[in-house]
CSV table of C-alpha atoms in Angstrom, one decimal:
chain,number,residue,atom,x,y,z
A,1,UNK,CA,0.0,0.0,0.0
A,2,UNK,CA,1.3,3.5,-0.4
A,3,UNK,CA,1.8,5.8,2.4
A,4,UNK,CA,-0.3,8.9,0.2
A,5,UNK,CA,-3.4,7.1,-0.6
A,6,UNK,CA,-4.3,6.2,3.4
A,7,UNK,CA,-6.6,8.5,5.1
A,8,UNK,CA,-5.7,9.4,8.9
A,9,UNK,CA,-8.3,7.1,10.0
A,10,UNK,CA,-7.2,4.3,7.9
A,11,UNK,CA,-3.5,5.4,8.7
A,12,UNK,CA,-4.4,5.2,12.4
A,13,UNK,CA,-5.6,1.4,12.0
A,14,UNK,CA,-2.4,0.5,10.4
A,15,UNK,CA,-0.3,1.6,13.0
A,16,UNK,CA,-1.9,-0.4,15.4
A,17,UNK,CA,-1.8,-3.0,13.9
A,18,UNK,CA,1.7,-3.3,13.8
A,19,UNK,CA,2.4,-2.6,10.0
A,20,UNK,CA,5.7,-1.9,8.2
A,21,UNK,CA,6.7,1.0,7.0
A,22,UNK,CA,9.5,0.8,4.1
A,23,UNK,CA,11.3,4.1,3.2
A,24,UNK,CA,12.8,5.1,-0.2
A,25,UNK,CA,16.0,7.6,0.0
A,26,UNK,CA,17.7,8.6,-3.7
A,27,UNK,CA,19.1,11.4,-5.3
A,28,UNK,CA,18.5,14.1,-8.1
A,29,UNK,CA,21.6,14.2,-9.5
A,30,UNK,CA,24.1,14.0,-13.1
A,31,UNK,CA,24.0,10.6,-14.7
A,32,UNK,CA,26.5,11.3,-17.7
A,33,UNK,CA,25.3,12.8,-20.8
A,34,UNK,CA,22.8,9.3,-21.9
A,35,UNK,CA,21.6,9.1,-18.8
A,36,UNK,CA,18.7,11.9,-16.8
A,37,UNK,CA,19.2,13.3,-13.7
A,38,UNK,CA,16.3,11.1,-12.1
A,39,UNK,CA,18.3,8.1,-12.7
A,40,UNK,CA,18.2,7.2,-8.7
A,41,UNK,CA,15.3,8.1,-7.9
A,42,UNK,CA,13.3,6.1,-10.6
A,43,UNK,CA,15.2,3.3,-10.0
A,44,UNK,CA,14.6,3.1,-6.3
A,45,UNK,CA,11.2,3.9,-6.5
A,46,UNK,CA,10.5,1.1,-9.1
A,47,UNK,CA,12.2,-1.9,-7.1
A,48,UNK,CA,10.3,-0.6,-3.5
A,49,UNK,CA,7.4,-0.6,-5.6
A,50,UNK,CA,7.7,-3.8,-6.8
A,51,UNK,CA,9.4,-5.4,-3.9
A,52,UNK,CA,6.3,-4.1,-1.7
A,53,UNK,CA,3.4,-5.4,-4.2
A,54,UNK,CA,0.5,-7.1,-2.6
A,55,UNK,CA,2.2,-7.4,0.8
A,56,UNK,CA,-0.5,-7.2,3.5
A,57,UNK,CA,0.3,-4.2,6.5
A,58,UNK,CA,3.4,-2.8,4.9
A,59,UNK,CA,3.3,0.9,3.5
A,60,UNK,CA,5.3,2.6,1.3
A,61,UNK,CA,6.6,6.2,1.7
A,62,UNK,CA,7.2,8.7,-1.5
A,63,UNK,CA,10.7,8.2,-2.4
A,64,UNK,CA,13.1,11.1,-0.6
A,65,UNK,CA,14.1,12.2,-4.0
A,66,UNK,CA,17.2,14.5,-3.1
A,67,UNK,CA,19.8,13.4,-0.9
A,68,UNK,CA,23.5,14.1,-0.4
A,69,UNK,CA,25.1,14.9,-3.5
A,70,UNK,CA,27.8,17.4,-3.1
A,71,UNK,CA,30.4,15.1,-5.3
A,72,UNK,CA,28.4,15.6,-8.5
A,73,UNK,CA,28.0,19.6,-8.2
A,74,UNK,CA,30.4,20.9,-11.1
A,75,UNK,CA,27.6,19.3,-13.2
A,76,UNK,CA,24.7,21.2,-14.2
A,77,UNK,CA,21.3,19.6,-13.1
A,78,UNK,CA,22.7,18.2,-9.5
A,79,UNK,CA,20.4,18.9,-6.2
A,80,UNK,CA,21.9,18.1,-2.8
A,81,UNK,CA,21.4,18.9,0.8
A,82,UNK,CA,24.1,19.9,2.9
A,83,UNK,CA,25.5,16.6,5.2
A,84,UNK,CA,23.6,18.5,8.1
A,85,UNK,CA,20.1,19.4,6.7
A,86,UNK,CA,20.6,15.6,4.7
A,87,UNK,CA,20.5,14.1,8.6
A,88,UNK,CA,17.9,16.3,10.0
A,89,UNK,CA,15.5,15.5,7.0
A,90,UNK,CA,16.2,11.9,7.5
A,91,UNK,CA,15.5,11.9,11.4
A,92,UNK,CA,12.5,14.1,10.6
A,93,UNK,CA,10.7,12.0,8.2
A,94,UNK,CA,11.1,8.8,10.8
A,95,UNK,CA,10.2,11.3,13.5
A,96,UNK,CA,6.9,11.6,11.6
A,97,UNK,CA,6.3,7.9,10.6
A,98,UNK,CA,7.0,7.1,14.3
A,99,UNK,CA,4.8,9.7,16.3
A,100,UNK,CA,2.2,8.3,14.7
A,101,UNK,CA,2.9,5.0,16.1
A,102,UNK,CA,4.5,3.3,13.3
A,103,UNK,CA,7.6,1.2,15.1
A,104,UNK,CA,8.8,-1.0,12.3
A,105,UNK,CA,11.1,1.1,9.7
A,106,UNK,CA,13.1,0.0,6.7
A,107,UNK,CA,15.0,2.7,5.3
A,108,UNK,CA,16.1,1.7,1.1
A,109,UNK,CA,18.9,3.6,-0.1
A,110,UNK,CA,19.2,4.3,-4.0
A,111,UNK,CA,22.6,6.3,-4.2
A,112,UNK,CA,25.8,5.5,-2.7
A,113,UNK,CA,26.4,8.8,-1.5
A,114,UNK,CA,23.4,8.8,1.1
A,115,UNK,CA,24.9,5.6,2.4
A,116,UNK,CA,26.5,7.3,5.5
A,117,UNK,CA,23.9,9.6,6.7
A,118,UNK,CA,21.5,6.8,6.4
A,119,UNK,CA,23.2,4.7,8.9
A,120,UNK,CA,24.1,7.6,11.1
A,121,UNK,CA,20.6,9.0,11.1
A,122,UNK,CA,19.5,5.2,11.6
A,123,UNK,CA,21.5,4.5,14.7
A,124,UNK,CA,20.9,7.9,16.4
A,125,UNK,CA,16.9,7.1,15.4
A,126,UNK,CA,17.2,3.9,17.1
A,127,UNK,CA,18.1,5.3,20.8
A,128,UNK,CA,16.2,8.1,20.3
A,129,UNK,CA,12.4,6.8,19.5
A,130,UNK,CA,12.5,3.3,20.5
A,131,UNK,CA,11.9,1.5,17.4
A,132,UNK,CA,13.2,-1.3,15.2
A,133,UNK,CA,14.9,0.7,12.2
A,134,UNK,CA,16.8,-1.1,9.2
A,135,UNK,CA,18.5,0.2,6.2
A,136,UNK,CA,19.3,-1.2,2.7
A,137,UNK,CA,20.9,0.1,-0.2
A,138,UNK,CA,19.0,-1.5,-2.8
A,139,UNK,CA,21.5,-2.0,-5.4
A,140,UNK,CA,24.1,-3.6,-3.2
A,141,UNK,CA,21.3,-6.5,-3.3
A,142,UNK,CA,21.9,-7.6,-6.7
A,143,UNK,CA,25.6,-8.6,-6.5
A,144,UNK,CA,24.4,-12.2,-7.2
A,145,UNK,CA,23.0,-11.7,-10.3
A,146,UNK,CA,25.8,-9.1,-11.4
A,147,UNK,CA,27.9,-11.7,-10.8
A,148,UNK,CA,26.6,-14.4,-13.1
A,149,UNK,CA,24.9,-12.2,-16.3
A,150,UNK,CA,27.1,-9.0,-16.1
A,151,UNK,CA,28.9,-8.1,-19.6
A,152,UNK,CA,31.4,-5.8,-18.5
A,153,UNK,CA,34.9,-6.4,-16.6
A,154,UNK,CA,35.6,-5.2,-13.2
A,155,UNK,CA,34.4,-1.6,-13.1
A,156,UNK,CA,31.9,-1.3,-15.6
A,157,UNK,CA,28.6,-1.4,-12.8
A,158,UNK,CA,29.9,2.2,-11.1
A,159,UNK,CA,28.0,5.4,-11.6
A,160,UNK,CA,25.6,5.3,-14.4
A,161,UNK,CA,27.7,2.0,-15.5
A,162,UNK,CA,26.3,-1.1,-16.9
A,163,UNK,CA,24.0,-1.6,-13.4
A,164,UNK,CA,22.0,1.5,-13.7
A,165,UNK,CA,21.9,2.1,-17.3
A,166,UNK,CA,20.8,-1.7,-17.9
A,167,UNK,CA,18.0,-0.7,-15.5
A,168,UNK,CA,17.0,2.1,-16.9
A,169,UNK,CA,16.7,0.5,-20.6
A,170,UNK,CA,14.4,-1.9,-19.0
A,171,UNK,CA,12.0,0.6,-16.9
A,172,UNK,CA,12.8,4.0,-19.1
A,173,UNK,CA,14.1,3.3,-22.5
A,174,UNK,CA,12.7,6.6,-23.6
A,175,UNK,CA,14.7,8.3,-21.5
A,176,UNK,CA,17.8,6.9,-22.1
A,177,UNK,CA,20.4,8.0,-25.2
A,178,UNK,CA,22.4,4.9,-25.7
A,179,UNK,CA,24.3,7.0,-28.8
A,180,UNK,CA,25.7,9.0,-25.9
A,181,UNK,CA,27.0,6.6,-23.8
A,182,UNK,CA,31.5,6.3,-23.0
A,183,UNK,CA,33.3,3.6,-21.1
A,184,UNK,CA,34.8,5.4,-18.3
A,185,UNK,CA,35.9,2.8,-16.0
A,186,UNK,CA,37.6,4.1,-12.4
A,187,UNK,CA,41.2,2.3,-11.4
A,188,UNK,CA,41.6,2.8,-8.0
A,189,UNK,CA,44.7,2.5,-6.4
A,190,UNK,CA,43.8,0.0,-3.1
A,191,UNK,CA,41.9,-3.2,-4.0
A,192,UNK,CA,39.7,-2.7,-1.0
A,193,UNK,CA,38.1,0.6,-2.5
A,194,UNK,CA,34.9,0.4,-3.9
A,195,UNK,CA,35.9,-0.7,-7.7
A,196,UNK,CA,32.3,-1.1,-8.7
A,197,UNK,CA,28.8,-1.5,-7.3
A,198,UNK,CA,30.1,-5.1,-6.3
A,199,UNK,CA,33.4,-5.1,-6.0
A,200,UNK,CA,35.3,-3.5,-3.1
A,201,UNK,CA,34.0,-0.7,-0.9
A,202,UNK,CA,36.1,-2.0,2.5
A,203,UNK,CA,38.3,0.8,2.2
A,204,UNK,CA,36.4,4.1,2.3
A,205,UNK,CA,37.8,6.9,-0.6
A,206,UNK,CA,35.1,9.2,-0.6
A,207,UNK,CA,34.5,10.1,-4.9
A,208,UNK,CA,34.7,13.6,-6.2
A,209,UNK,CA,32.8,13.8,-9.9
A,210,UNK,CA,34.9,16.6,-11.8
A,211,UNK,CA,34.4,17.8,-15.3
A,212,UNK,CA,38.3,18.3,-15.3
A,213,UNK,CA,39.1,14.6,-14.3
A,214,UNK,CA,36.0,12.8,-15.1
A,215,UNK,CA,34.5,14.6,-18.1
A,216,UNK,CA,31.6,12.8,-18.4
A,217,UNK,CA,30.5,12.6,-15.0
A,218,UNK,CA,30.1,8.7,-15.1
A,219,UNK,CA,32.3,5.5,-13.8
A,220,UNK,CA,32.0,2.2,-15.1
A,221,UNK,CA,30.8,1.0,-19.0
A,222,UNK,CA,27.3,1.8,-19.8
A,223,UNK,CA,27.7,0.8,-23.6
A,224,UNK,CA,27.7,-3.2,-22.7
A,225,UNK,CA,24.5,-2.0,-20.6
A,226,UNK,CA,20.9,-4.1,-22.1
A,227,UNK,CA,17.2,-3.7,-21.1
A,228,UNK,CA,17.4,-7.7,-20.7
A,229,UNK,CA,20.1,-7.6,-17.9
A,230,UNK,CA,18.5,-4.7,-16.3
A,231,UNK,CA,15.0,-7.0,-16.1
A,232,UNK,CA,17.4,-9.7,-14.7
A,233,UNK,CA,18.9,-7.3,-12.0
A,234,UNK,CA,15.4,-5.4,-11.2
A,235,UNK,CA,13.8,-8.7,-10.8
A,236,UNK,CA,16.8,-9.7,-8.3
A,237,UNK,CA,17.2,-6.6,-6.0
A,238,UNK,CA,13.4,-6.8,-6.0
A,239,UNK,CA,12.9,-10.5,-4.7
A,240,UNK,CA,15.5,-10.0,-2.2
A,241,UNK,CA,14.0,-6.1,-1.1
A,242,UNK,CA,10.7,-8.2,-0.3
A,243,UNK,CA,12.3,-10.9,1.7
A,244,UNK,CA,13.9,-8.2,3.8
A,245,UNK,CA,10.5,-6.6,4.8
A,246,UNK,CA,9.1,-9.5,5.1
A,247,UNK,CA,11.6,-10.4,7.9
A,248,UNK,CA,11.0,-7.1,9.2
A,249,UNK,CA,7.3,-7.4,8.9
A,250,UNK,CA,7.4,-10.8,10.9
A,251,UNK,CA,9.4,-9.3,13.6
């Protein structure tokens, strides 16, 4: 069910009945030049959407389309919150959801950059009002099926890569201009640094976008990207979304 459609009454019955309440967090922000600023925000929408389908007592929130984006801000298009006002909107929103009795809380990430503030905003959330709070960056769930169907080496599934732009050819061709798309894969220098979506990420180098250094904007290979791999990986981060909340749910 989504959060927006529920009258107070009916919004007051859910709570006491102990429902779920799963979260979206993304971004407006620069995707390259083939892909559209909404690139996170439609993709996390879509896989809490369908991750959430025809679950009884779990909502679903409007997605928190901007987040923390200050890396990306040389490009034109980019919306971000400062790291403070990013954290005070987060513990808001829960704030909200749980003063009105809601205690079960999965917060879904949709852009690396948010990952932080998520999980500090989570753990202060937790002390502070009492209730069970998760978080999950939803594309983190689909290094399975990366793993086995993914075209590209090493690299290629980073910002607006193969991962995303596969995606978006399956949910938004029509917004997608595969004639623009560049291989720009990252090398970075430690092994435990994030090398792609599912490769790496023990070593923390926070990423600065640049139009001097990274022209395009982008990091990984986009041009091996298909609307049949990005079904595959939407169906994948989906399936395993759902059995989180359901977890949750049965808590």
């Amino acid at each position: 069910m989504l959060w927006e459609e529920l009258s107070w009454p009916k919004h007051e019955k859910m709570a006491e009945s102990g429902a779920t309440v799963v979260m979206p967090f993304a971004a407006i922000e620069q995707h390259g030049p083939h892909n559209p600023v909404a690139v996170d925000t439609c993709l996390a929408t879509s896989v809490c959407r369908k991750a959430t389908d025809g679950l009884e007592n779990v909502l679903l929130t409007p997605t928190m389309w901007a987040g923390l984006s200050p890396h990306h801000m040389e490009f034109p298009g980019t919306l971000t919150f400062s790291l403070e006002t990013y954290i005070s909107v987060i513990q808001d929103l829960v704030r909200s959801v749980a003063r009105h009795g809601y205690k079960k809380v999965l917060l879904v990430n949709g852009h690396g950059g948010n990952v932080a503030s998520l999980q500090a905003a989570a753990l202060s959330l937790k002390h502070e009002l009492g209730i069970t709070i998760w978080m999950t960056t939803y594309f983190r769930l689909g290094d399975k099926i990366a793993g086995e169907v993914r075209h590209g080496e090493i690299g290629s599934m980073g910002h607006s890569g193969e991962f995303e732009t596969s995606m978006m050819l399956h949910l938004r061709p029509d917004l997608v201009e595969m004639d623009k798309a560049e291989k720009q894969v990252w090398k970075r220098p430690h092994a435990l640094m994030t090398q792609d979506m599912h490769k790496g990420g023990l070593l923390n180098a926070p990423a600065d976008f640049t139009r001097q250094t990274k022209p395009l904007g982008t990091s990984g290979d986009p041009t091996v990207a298909t609307a049949e791999n990005g079904a595959k990986f939407h169906e994948a981060t989906a399936e395993r979304l759902r059995d989180i909340i359901q977890t949750l749910a049965a808590l």
